[in-house]
Coordinates of C-alpha atoms and ligand atoms in Angstrom, one line a residue:
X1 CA 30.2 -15.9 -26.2
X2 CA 28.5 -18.3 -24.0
X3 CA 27.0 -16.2 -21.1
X4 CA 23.6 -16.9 -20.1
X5 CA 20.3 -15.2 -18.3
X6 CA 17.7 -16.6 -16.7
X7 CA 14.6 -15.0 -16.1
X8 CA 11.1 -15.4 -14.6
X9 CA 8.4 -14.4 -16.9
X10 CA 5.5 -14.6 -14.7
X11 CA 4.8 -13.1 -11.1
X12 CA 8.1 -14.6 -9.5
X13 CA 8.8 -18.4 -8.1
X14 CA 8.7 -19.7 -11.4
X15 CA 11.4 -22.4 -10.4
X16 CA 14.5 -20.2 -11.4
X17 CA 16.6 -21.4 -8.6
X18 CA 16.6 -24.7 -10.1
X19 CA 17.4 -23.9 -13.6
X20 CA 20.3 -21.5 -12.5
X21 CA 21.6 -24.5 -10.8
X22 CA 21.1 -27.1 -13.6
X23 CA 23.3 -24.5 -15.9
X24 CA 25.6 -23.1 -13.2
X25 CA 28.6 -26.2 -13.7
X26 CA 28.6 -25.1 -17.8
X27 CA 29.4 -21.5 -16.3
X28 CA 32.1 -19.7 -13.9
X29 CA 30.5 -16.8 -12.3
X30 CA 26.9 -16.3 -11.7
X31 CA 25.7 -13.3 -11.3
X32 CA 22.5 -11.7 -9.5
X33 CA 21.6 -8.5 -10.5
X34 CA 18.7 -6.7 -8.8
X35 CA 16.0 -7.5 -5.9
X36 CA 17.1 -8.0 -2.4
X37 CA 16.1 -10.7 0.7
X38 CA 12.5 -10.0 -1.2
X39 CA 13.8 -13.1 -3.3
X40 CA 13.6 -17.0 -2.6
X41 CA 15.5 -19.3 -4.7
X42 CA 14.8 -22.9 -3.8
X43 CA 17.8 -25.9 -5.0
X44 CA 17.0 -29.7 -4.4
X45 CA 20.2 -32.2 -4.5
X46 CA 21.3 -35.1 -3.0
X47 CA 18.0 -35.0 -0.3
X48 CA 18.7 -31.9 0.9
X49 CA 17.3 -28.8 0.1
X50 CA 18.4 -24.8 -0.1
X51 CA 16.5 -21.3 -0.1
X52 CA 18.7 -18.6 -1.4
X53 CA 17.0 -15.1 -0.5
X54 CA 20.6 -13.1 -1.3
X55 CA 23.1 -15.1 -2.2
X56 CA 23.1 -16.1 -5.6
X57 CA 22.5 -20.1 -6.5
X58 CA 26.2 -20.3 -7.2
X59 CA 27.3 -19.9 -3.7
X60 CA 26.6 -23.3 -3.8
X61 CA 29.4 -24.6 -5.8
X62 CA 32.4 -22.9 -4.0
X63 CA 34.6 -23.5 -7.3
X64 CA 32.0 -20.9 -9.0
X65 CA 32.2 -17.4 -8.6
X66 CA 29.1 -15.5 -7.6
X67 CA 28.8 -11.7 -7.6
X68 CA 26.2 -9.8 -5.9
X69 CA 26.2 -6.9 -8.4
X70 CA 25.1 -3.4 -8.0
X71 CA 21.6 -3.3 -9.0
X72 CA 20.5 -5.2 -5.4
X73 CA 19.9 -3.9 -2.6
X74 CA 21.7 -5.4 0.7
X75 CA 20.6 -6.0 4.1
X76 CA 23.9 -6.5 5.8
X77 CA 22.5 -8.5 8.8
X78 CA 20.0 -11.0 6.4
X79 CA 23.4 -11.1 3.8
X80 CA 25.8 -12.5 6.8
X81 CA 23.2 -14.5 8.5
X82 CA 22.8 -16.4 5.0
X83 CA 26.1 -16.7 4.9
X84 CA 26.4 -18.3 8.3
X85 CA 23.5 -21.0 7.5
X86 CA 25.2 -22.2 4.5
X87 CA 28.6 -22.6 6.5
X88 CA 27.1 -24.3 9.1
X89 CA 25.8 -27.0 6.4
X90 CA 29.1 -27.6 5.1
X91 CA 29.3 -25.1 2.4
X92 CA 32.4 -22.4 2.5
X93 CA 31.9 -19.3 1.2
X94 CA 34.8 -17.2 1.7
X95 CA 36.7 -15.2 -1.6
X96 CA 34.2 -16.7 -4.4
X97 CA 31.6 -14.3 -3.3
X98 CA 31.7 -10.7 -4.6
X99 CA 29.6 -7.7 -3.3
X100 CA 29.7 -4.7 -5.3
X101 CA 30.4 -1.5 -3.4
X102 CA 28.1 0.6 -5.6
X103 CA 25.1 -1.8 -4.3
X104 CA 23.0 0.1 -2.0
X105 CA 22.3 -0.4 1.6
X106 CA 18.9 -1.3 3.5
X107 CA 18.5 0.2 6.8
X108 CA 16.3 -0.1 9.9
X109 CA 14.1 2.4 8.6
X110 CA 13.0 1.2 5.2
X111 CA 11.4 -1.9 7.2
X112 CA 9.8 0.0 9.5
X113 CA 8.6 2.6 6.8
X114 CA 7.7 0.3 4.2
X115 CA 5.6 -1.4 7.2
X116 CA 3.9 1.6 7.9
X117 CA 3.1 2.2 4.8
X118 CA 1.8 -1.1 3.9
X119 CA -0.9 -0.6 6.7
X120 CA -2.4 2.8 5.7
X121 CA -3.3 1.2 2.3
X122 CA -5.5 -1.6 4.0
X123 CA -7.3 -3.8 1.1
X124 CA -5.0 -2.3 -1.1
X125 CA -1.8 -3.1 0.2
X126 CA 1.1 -4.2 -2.6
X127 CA 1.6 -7.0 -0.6
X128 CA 5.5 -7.2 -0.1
X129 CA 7.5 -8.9 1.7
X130 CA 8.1 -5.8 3.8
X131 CA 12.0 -6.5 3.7
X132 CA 12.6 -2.8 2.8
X133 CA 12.9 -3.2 -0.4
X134 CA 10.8 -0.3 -2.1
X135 CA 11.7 1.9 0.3
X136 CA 15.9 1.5 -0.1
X137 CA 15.2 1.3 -4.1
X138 CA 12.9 4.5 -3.3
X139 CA 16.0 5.9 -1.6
X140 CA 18.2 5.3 -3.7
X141 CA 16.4 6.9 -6.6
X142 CA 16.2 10.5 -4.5
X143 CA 19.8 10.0 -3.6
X144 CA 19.6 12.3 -0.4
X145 CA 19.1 9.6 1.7
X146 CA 20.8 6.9 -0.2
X147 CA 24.0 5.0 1.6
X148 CA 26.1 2.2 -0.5
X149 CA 27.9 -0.7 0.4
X150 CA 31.2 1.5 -0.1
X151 CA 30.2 4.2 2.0
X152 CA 30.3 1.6 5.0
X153 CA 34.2 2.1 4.8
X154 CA 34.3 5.3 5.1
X155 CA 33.0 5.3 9.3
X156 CA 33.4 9.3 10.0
X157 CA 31.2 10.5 6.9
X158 CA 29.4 7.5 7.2
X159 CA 28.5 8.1 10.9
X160 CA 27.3 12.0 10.4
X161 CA 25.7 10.8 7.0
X162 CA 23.1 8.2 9.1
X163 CA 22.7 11.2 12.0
X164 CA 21.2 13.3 9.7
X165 CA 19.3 10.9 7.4
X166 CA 18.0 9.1 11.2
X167 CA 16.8 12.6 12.1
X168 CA 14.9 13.2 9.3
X169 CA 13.6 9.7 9.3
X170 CA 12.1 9.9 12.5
X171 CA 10.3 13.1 11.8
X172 CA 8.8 11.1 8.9
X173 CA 7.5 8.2 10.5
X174 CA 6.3 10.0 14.0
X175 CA 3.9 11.8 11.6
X176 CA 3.0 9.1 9.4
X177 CA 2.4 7.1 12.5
X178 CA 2.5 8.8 16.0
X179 CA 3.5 5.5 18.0
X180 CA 6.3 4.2 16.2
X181 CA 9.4 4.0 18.4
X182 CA 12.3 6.6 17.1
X183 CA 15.5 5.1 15.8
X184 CA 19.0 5.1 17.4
X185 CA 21.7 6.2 14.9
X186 CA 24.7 6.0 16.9
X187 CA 23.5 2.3 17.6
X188 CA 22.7 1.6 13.9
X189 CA 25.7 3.0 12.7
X190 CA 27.9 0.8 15.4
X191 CA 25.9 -2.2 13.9
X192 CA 26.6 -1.7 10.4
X193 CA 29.9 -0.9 10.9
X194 CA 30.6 -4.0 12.3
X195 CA 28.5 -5.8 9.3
X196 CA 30.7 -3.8 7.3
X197 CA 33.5 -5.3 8.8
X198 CA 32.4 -9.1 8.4
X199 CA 31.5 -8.3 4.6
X200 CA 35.2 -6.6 3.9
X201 CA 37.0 -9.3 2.1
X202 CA 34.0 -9.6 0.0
X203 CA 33.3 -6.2 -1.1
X204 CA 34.7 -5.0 -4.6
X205 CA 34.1 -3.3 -8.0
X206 CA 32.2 -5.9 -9.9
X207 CA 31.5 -4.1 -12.6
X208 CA 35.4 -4.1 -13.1
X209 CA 35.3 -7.8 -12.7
X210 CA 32.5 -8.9 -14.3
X211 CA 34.4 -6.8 -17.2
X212 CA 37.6 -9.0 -16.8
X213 CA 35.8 -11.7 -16.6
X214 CA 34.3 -11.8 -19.8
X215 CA 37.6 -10.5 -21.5
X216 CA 39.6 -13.8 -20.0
X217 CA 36.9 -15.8 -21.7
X218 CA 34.5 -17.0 -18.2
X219 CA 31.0 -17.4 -18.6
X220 CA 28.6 -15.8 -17.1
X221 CA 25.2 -16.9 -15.8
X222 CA 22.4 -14.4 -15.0
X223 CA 20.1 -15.1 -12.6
X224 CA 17.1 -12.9 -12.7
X225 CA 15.0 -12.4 -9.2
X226 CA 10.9 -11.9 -9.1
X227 CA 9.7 -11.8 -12.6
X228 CA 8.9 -9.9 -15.9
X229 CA 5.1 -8.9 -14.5
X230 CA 6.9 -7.4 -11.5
X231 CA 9.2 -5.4 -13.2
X232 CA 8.7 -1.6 -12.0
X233 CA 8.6 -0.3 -15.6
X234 CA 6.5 -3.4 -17.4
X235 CA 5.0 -5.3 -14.5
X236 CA 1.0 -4.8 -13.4
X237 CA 1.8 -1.6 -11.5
X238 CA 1.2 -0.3 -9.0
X239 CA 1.3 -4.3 -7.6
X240 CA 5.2 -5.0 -8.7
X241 CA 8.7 -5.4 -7.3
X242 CA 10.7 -2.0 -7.2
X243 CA 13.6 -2.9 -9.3
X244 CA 13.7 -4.1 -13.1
X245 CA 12.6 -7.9 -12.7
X246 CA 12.5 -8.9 -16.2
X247 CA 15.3 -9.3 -18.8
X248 CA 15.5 -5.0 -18.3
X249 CA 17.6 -5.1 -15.6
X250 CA 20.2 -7.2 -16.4
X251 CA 22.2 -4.2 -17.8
X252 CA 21.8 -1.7 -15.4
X253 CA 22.1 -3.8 -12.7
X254 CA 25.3 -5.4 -13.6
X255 CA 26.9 -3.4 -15.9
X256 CA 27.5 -6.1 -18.4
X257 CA 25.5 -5.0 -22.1
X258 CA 22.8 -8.0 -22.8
X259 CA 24.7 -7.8 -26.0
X260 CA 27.4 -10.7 -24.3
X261 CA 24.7 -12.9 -23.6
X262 CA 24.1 -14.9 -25.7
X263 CA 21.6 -17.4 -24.6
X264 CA 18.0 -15.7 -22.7
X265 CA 16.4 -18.5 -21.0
X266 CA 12.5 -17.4 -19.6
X267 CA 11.3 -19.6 -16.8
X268 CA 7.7 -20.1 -16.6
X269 CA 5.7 -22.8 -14.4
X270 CA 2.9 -25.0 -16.3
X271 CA 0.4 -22.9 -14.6
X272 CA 0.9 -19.3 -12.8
X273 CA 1.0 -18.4 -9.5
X274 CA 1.5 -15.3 -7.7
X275 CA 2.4 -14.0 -3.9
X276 CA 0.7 -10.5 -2.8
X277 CA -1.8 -8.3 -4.5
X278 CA -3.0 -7.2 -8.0
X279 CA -4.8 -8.2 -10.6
X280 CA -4.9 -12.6 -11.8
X281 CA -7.1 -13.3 -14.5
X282 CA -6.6 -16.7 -14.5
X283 CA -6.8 -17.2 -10.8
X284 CA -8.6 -20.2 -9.5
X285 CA -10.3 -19.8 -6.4
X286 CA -12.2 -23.2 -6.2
X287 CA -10.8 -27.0 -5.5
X288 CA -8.8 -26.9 -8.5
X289 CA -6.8 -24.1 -7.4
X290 CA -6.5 -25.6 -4.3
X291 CA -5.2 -28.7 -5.7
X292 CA -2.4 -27.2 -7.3
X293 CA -1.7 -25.5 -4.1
X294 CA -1.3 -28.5 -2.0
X295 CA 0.2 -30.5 -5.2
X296 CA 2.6 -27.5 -5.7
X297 CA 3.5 -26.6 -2.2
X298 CA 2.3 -23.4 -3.1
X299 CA 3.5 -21.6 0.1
X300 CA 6.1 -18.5 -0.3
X301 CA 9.9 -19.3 0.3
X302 CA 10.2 -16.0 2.2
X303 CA 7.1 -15.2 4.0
X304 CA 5.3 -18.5 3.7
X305 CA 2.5 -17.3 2.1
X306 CA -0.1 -19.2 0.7
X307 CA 0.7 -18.5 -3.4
X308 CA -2.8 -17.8 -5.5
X309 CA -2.7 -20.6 -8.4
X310 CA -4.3 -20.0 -11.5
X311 CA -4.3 -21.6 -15.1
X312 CA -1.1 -20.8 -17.5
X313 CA -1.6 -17.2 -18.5
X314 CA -0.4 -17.1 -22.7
X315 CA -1.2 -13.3 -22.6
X316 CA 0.7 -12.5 -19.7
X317 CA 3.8 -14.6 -20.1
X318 CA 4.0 -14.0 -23.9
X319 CA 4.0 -10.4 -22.8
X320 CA 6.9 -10.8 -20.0
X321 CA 9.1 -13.2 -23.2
X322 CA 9.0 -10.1 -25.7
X323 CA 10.1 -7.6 -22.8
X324 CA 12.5 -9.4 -21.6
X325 CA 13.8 -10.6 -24.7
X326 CA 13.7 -14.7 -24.0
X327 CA 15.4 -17.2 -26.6
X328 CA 13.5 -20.4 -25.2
X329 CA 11.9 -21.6 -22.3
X330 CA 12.3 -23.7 -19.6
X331 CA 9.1 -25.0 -18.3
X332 CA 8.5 -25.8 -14.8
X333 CA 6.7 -28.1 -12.2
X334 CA 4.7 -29.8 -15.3
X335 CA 4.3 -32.4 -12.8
X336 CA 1.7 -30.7 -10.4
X337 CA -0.7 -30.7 -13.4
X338 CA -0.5 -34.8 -13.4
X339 CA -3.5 -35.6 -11.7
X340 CA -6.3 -33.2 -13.6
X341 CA -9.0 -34.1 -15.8
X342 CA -8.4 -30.9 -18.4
X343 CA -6.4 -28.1 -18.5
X344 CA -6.5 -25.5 -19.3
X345 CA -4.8 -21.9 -21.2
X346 CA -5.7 -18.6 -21.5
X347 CA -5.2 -17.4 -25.0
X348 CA -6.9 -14.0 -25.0
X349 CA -8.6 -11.7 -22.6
X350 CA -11.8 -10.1 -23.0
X351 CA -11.4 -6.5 -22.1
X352 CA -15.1 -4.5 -22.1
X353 CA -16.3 -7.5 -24.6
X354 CA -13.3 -7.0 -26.9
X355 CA -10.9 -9.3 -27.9
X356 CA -7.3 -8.8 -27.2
X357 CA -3.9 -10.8 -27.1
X358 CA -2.1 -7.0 -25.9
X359 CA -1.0 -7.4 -22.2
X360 CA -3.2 -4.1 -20.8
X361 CA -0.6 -1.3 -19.4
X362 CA -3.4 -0.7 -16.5
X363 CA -4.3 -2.5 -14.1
X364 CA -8.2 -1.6 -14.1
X365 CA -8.2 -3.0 -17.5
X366 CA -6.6 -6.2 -16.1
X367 CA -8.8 -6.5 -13.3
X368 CA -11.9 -6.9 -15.4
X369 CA -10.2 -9.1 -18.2
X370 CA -12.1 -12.5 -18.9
X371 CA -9.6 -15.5 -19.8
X372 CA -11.0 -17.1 -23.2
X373 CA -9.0 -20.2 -22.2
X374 CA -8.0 -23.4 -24.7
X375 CA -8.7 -26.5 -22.3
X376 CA -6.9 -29.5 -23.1
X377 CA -7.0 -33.0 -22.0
X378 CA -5.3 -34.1 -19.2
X379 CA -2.7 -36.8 -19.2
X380 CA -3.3 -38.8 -15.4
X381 CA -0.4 -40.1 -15.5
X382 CA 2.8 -39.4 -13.1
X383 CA 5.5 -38.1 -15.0
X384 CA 8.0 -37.0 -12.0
X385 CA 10.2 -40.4 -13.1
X386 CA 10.6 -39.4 -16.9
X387 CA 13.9 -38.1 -18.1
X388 CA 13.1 -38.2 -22.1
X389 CA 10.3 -36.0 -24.0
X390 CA 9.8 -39.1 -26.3
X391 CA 8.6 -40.8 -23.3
X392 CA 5.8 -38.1 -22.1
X393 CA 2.0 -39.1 -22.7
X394 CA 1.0 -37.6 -26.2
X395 CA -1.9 -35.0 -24.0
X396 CA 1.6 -33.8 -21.9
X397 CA 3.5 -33.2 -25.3
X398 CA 0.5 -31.4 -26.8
X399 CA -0.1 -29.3 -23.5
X400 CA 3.9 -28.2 -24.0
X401 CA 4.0 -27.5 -27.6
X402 CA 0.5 -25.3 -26.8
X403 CA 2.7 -23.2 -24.3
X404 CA 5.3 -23.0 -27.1
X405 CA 3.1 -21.8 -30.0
X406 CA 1.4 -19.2 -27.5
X407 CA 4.6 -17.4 -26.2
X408 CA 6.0 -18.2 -29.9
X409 CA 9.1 -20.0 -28.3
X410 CA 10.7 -23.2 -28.3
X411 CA 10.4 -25.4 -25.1
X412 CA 14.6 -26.1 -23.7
X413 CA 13.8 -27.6 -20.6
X414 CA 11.1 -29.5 -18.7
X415 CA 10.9 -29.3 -15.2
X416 CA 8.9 -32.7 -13.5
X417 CA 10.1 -32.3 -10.1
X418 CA 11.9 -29.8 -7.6
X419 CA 15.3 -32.3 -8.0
X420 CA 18.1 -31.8 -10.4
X421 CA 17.6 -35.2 -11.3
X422 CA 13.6 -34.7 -12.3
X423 CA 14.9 -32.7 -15.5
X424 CA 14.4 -33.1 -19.2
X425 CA 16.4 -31.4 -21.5
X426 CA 14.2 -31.0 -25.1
X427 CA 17.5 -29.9 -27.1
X428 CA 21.1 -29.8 -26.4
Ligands
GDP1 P1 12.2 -19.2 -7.7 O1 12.0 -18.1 -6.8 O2 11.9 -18.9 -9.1 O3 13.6 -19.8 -7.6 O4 11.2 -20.4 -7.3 P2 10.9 -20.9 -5.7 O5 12.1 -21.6 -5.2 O6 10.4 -19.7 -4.9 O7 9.6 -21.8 -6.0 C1 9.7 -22.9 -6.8 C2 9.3 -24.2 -6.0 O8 9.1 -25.2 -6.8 C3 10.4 -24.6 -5.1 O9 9.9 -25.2 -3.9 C4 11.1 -25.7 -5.9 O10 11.8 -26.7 -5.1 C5 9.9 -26.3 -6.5 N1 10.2 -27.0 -7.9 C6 11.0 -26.6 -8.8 N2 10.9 -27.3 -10.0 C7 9.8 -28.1 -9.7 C8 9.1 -29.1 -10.5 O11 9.4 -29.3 -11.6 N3 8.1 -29.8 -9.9 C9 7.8 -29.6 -8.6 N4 6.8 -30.3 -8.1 N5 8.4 -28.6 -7.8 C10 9.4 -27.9 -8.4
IMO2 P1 11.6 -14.7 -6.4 O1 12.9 -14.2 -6.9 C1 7.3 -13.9 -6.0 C2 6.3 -9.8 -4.8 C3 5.7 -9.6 -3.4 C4 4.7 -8.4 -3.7 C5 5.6 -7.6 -4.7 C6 6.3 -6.5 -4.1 O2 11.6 -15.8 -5.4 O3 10.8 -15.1 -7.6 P2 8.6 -6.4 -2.6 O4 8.9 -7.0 -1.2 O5 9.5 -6.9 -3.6 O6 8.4 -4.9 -2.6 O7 7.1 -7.0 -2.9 O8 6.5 -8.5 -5.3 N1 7.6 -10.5 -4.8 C7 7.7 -11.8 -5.2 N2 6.8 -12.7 -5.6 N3 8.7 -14.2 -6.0 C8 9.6 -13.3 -5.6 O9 10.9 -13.5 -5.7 C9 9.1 -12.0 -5.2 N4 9.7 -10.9 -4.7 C10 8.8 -10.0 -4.5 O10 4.9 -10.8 -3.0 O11 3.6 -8.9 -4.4
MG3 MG1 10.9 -17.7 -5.0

């Protein structure tokens, strides 16, 4: 068994794109699982650089397989459009990309409606990345208005199907906000059929696959979207993603048991950062933040959001490493942290002037937790050109094996720069 997850265990944009690449030439399919065009996976090699929002990190290897399983949701248009942007840099992507049929499909509609909705909450908007994404998982949940990739095939049903759902969409949205402009189905449907059309020779039952797969022997790599806090279950709702973000998901959303896995690696960066609202206890709204912003390039992959930065979070990524289950850890962008006097780590909260290590299940609670942080020396030195732990300044060394004692988890991997190159592997 040598089939392998990856998974964020902060608020998303931990650096998982990277790591899923560093692994993916030790595996033959990669797989992602859940999420949607919410997601932005960023790969540095050889001076140029890639943002996968859909397509898993594998595409980038055409001699690796990479399944789109059925736990994420689709847009069509954003799926082909990816497609198109990696071909036109060289990269084919032809039969080595699967797309289950059982995945489910977003429509005009959810955009609009999730926009709509994100508006009436004013300061306390979720904060998505209004790409339909709670609104198809939503969907797909009540069934009645719930259309998969397979249904695409099937044009007559599919047709009468979007008529009615259209219909009852635009009664929706006309009275949850009088001036929106109703929707076409007729022209909708004649778009997605001809998506449908472009995405045929892809389209199959991975769950069948994926099952074949592992009985000829391939190995399967994981790779997780958003993160453990923005799981829908476990994260800090009602400020999460709408699918199962941390290690949870990997079973229902690709129908592989986590029992064939047998390695869980959780991605965290050296500090925390998060896109979007809810509650940061560590959050740093002064220069320091600030610094790690600019240091970081601490601007969204998808929406280009500026990211809030905090200090590493030991409460809330200790949390998101016993939900989802993680073996090790992978830490990431150490190298943003170079230039700081102290840093520091938040080892407890103080709830209501009580003590606690216990990730709260509200997010009231969260909202007035106090960080009691650990603040460590900082190292001032540049360590984006070390490839060898032995060669880290002792404060960097202590700062990792800090992280690892927190979360109870041995450190795997060091991450000192967004390259493939700027990697240090602790064990192998
Ligand atoms: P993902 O969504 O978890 O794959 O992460 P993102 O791609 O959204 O964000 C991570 C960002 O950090 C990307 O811009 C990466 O190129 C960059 N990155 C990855 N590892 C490192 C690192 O070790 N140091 C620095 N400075 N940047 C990194
Ligand atoms: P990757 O895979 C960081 C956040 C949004 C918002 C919340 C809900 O690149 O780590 P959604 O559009 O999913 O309904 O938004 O989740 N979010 C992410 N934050 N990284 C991501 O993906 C995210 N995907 C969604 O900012 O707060
Ligand atoms: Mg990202």
């Amino acid at each position: 068994m040598s089939s392998t997850a990856v998974i964020g265990l902060q608020w998303g944009d931990e650096a998982k794109g990277k790591i899923v690449d560093l692994l993916t030439d030790r595996h033959d399919v990669v797989v992602r699982y859940q999420g949607g065009n919410n997601a932005g996976h960023t790969v540095v090699f050889n001076g140029q650089t890639y943002k996968l929002s859909l397509l898993p990190v594998g595409t980038l290897r055409p001699s690796i397989t990479s399944v789109i399983a059925t736990g994420v949701v689709i847009n069509p248009q954003a799926l082909l459009s990816e497609i198109e942007q990696l071909r036109s840099r060289g990269i084919p992507v032809g039969e080595n990309l699967l797309i289950s049929d059982r995945a489910h499909v977003i429509f005009p509609y959810h955009i609009v409606e999730e926009a709509v909705l994100e508006d009436s909450r004013g300061v306390n908007a979720i904060g998505t990345t209004r790409r339909g994404i709670g609104t198809c998982y939503r969907d797909k949940a009540g069934r009645s208005h719930a259309i998969r990739i397979g249904d695409l095939y099937h044009p007559d049903t599919f047709r009468a199907r979007l008529e009615e759902i259209v219909g009852q969409k635009n009664i929706l949205l006309k009275a949850l906000a009088p001036k929106t402009q109703p929707l076409d189905a007729a022209k909708i449907a004649d778009e997605y059929l001809g998506y449908a059309a472009a995405l045929k020779v892809h389209v199959a039952d991975t769950t069948s696959y994926l099952h074949k797969a592992l009985a000829a022997g391939k190995r399967l790599l994981f790779e997780g979207a958003q993160g453990s806090l923005l799981d829908l279950d476990h994260g800090t709702f009602p400020y999460v993603t709408s699918s199962s973000s941390s290690g949870c998901g990997i079973h229902s959303g690709s129908g592989v048991p986590e029992r064939n896995i047998s390695r869980m690696i959780g991605v965290v960066k050296a500090y925390t950062t998060r896109v979007g609202g809810g509650p940061f206890p560590t959050e740093l709204n002064n220069e320091i933040g600030q610094h790690i912003r600019d240091v970081g390039r601490e601007y969204g992959t998808v929406t280009g959001r500026p990211r809030r930065c905090g200090w590493f979070d030991a409460v809330a990524a200790g949390y998101g490493a016993r939900i989802s289950g993680v073996d090790c850890l992978s830490i990431m962008l150490l190298d943003v942290l170079s230039q700081l006097d102290q840093i520091s780590i938040c080892t407890a909260y103080e709830i209501d002037g009580e003590r606690t290590t216990d990730f709260p299940s509200q997010v009231e609670d969260l909202a007035r937790a106090r960080p009691v942080y650990r603040t460590l020396p900082g190292w001032k030195r540049d360590v984006s050109t070390l490839r060898r732990l032995a060669d880290f300044p002792a404060e960097a060394r202590a700062y990792l094996d800090s992280l690892a004692e927190l979360i109870g988890k041995p450190v795997e991997i060091v991450s000192v720069g967004p390259d493939r190159e700027q990697t240090v592997f602790c064990k192998s």
